[in-house]
C-alpha positions as a LaTeX table, in Angstrom:
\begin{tabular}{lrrr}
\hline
Residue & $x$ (\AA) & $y$ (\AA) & $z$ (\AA) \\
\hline
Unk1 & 2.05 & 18.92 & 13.15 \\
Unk2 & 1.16 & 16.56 & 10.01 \\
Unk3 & 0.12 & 12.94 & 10.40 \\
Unk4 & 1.87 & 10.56 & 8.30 \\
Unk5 & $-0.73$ & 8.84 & 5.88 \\
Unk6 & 0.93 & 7.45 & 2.90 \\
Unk7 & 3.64 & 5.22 & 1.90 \\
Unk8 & 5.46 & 6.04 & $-1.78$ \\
Unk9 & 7.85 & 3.60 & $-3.45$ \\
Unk10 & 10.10 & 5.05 & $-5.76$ \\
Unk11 & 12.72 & 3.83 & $-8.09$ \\
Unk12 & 14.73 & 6.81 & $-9.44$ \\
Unk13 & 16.16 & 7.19 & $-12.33$ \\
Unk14 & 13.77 & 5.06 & $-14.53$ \\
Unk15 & 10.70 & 6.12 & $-15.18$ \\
Unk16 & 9.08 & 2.92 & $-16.36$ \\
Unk17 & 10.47 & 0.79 & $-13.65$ \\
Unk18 & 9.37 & 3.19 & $-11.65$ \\
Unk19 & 5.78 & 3.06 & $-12.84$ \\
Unk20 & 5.15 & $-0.36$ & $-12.57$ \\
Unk21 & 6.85 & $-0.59$ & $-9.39$ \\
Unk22 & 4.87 & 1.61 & $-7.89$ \\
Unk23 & 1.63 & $-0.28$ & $-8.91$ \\
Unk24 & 2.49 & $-3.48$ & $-8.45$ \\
Unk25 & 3.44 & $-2.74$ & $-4.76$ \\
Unk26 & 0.98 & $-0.57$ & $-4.07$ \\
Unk27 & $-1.43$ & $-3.13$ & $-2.11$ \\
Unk28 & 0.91 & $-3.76$ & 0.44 \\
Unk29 & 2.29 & $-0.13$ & 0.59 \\
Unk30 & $-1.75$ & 0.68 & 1.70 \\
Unk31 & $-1.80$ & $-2.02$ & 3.72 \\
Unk32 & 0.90 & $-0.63$ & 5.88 \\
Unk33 & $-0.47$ & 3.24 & 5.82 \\
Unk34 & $-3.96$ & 2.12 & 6.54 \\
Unk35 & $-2.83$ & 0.76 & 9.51 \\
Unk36 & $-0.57$ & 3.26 & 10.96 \\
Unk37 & $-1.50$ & 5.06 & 14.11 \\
Unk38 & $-0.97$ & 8.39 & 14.20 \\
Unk39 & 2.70 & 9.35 & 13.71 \\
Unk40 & 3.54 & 12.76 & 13.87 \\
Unk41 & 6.26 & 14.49 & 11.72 \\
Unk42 & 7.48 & 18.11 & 11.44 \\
Unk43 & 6.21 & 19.06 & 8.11 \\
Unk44 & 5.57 & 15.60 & 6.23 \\
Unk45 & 2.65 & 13.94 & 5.70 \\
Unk46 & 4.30 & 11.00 & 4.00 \\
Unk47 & 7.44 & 8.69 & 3.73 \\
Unk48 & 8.84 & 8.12 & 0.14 \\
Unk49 & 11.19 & 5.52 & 0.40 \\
Unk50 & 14.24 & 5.25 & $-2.64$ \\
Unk51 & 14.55 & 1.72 & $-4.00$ \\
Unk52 & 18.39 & 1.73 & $-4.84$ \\
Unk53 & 20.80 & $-1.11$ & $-6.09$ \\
Unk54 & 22.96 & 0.22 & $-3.43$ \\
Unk55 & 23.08 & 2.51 & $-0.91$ \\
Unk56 & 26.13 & 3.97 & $-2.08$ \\
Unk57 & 23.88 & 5.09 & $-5.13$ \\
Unk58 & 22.36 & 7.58 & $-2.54$ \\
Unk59 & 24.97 & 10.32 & $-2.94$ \\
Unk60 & 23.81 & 10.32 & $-6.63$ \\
Unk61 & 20.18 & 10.97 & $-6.88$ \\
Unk62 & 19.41 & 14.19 & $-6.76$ \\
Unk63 & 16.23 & 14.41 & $-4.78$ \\
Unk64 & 15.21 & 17.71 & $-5.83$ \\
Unk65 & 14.40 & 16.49 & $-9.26$ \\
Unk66 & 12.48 & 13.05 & $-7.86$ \\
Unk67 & 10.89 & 14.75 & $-4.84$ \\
Unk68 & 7.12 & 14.42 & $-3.74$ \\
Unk69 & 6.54 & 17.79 & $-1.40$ \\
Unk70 & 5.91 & 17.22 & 2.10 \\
Unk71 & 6.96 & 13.61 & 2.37 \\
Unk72 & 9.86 & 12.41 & 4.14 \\
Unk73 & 12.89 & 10.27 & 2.53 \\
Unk74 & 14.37 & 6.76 & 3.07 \\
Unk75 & 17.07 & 5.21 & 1.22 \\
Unk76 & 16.50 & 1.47 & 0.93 \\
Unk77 & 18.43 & $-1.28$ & $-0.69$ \\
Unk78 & 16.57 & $-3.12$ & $-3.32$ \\
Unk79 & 15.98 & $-5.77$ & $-6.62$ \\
Unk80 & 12.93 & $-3.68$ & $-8.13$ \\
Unk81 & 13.64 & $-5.96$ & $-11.13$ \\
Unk82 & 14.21 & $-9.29$ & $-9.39$ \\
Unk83 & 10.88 & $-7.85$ & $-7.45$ \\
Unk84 & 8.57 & $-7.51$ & $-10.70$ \\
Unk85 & 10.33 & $-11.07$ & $-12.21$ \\
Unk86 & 8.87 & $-12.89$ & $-9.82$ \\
Unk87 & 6.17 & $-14.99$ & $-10.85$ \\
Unk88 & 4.50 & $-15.19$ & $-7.31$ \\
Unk89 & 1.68 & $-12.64$ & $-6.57$ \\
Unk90 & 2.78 & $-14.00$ & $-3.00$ \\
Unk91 & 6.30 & $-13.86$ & $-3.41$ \\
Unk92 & 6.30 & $-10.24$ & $-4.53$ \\
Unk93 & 3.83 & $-8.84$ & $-1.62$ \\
Unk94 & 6.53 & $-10.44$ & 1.09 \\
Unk95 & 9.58 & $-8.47$ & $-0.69$ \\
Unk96 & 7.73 & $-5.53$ & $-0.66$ \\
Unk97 & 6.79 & $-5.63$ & 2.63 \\
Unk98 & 10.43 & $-6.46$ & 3.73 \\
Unk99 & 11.24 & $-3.11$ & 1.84 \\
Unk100 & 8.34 & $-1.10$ & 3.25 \\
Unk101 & 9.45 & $-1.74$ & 7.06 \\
Unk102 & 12.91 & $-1.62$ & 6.34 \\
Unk103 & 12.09 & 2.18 & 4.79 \\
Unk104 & 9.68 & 2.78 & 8.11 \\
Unk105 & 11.92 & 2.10 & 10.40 \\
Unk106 & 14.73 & 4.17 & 8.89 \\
Unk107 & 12.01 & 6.80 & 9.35 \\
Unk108 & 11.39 & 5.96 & 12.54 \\
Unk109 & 14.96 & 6.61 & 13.40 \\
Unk110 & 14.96 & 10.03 & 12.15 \\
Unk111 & 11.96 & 11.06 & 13.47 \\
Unk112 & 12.16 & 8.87 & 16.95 \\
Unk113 & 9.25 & 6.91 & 16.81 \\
Unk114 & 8.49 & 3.81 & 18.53 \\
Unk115 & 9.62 & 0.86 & 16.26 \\
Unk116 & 7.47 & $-1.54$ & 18.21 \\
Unk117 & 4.37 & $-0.03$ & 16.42 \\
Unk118 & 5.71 & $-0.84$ & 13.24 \\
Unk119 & 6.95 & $-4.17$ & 14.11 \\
Unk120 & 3.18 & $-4.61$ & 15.24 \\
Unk121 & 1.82 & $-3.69$ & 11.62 \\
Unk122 & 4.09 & $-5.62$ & 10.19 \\
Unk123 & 3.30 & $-9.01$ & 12.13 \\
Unk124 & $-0.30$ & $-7.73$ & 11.68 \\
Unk125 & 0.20 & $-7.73$ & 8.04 \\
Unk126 & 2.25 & $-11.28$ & 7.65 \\
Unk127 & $-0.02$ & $-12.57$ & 9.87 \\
Unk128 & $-3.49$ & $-11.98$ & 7.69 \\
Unk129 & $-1.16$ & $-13.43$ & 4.59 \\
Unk130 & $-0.48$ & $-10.30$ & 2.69 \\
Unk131 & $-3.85$ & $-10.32$ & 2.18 \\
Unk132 & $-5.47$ & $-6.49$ & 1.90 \\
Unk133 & $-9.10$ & $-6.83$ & 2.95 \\
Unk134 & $-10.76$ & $-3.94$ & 3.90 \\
Unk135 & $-14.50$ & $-1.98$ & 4.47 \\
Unk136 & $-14.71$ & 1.25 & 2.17 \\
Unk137 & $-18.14$ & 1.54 & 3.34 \\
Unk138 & $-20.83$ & 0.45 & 5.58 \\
Unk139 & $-24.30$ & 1.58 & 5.78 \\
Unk140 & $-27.57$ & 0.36 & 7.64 \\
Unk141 & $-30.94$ & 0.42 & 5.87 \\
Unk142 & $-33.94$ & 2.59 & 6.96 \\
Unk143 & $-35.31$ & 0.00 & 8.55 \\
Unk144 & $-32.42$ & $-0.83$ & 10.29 \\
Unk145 & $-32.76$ & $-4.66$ & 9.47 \\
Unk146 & $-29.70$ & $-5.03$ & 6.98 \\
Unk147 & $-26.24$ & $-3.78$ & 6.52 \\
Unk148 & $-24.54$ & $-3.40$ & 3.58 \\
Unk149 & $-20.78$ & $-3.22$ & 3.87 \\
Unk150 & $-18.88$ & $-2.16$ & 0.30 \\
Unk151 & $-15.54$ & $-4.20$ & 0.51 \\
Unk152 & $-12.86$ & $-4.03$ & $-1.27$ \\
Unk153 & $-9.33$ & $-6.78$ & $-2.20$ \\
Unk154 & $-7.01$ & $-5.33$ & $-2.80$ \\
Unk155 & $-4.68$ & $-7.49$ & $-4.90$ \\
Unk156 & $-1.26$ & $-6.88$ & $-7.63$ \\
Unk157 & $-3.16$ & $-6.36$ & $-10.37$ \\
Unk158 & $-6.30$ & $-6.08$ & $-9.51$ \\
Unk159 & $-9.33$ & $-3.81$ & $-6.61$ \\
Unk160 & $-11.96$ & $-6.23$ & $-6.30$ \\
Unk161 & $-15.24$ & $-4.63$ & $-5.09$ \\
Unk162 & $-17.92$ & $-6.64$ & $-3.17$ \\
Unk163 & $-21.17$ & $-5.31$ & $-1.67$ \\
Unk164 & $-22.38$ & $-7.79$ & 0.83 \\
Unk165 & $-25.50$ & $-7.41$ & 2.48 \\
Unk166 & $-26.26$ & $-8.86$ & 5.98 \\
Unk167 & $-28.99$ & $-9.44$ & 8.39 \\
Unk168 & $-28.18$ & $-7.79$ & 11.82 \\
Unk169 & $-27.95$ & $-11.22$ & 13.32 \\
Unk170 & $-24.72$ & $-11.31$ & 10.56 \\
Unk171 & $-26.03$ & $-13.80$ & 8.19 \\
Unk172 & $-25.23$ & $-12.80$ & 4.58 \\
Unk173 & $-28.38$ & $-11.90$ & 2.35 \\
Unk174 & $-26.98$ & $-11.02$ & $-0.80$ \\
Unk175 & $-22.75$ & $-11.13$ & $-1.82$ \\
Unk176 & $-21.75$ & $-9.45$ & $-5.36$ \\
Unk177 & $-18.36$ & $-8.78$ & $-7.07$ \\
Unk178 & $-19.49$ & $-5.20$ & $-9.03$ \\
Unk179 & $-16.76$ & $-4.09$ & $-10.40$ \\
Unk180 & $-12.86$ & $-5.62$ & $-11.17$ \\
Unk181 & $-10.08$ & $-2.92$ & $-11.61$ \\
Unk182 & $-7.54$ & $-4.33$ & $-13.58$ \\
Unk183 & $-3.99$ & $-2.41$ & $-13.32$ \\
Unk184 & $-1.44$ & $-3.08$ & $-16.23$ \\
Unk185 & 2.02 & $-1.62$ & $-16.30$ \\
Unk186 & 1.09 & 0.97 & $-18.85$ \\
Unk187 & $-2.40$ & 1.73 & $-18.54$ \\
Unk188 & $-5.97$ & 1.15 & $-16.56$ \\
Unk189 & $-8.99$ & $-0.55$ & $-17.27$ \\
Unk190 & $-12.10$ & $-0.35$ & $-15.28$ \\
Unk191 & $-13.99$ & $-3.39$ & $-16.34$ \\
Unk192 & $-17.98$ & $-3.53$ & $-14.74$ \\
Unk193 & $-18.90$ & $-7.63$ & $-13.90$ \\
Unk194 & $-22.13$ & $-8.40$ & $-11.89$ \\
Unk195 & $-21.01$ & $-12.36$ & $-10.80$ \\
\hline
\end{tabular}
């Protein structure tokens, strides 16, 4: 049986909602896959949850033509526009992660997992601030006197990626922002900074 490991957003029916929708929520969507245990479906290794106006819209989309293979779909009521109008980095992260349980624990139903698990990642989540924090990478030098960690923040619009490294005793040596991926709503830009 497939593990679920990703969390999709989608917002059918308009393609450029749709894109930058999908990247402006994507730090919290990770947030809440990289902390899943292991949840077991019967051929899905994802949930794609549908961002409707309203759930009476669900009889309408035809999810052949919107469909990601192998993931599972949830219909959940939402404002993608109202979402992306907000001027809050902060504000946006806590609607999205109101829509992304909402769409996991329709799942859940479905597929009769225990909701306390995701009520626990989703405290977890609200509780570090929306925040996405997380190691990429850790290594020890051949000596075995100094770690260095590659870390990454994950914000809206931006991946910023820190190597820090430490003394075993956990005092920092050396802490550098290397690179700043900056995410617009129509294209990428990888932009290298050494602060």
């Amino acid at each position: 049986m497939p593990i679920i490991k990703d969390i999709q957003l989608y917002v059918p029916k308009n393609k450029n909602l749709n894109w930058s929708f999908f990247h402006e929520t994507r730090c919290i969507t990770f947030f809440y896959s990289r902390l899943l245990p292991k949840l077991q479906a019967k051929d899905d290794k994802g949930v794609q949850i549908y961002c409707i106006k309203e759930i009476e819209q669900r009889e309408q989309i035809d999810t052949f033509a919107h469909i990601i293979f192998n993931y599972f779909p949830v219909y959940v009521e939402a404002d993608t526009e109202g979402i992306l109008s907000l001027a809050s980095g902060r504000e946006k992260k806590k609607k999205t992660l109101e829509i992304v349980h909402e769409g996991m624990k329709r799942a859940a139903d479905e597929l009769n997992w225990d909701k306390a698990v995701l009520d626990d990642i989703y405290n977890s989540i609200k509780h570090s601030g929306n925040e996405n924090i997380y190691p990429l990478l850790k290594k020890n030098s051949p000596n075995r006197k100094y770690v260095c960690s590659i870390i990454c923040h994950h914000e809206i619009n931006t991946i910023d990626v820190y190597m820090e490294i430490k003394k075993r005793n956990g005092d920092i040596v050396n802490k550098n922002c290397y690179s700043l991926l900056k995410i617009r709503t129509n294209s990428i830009y990888l932009v290298i900074m050494v602060t």
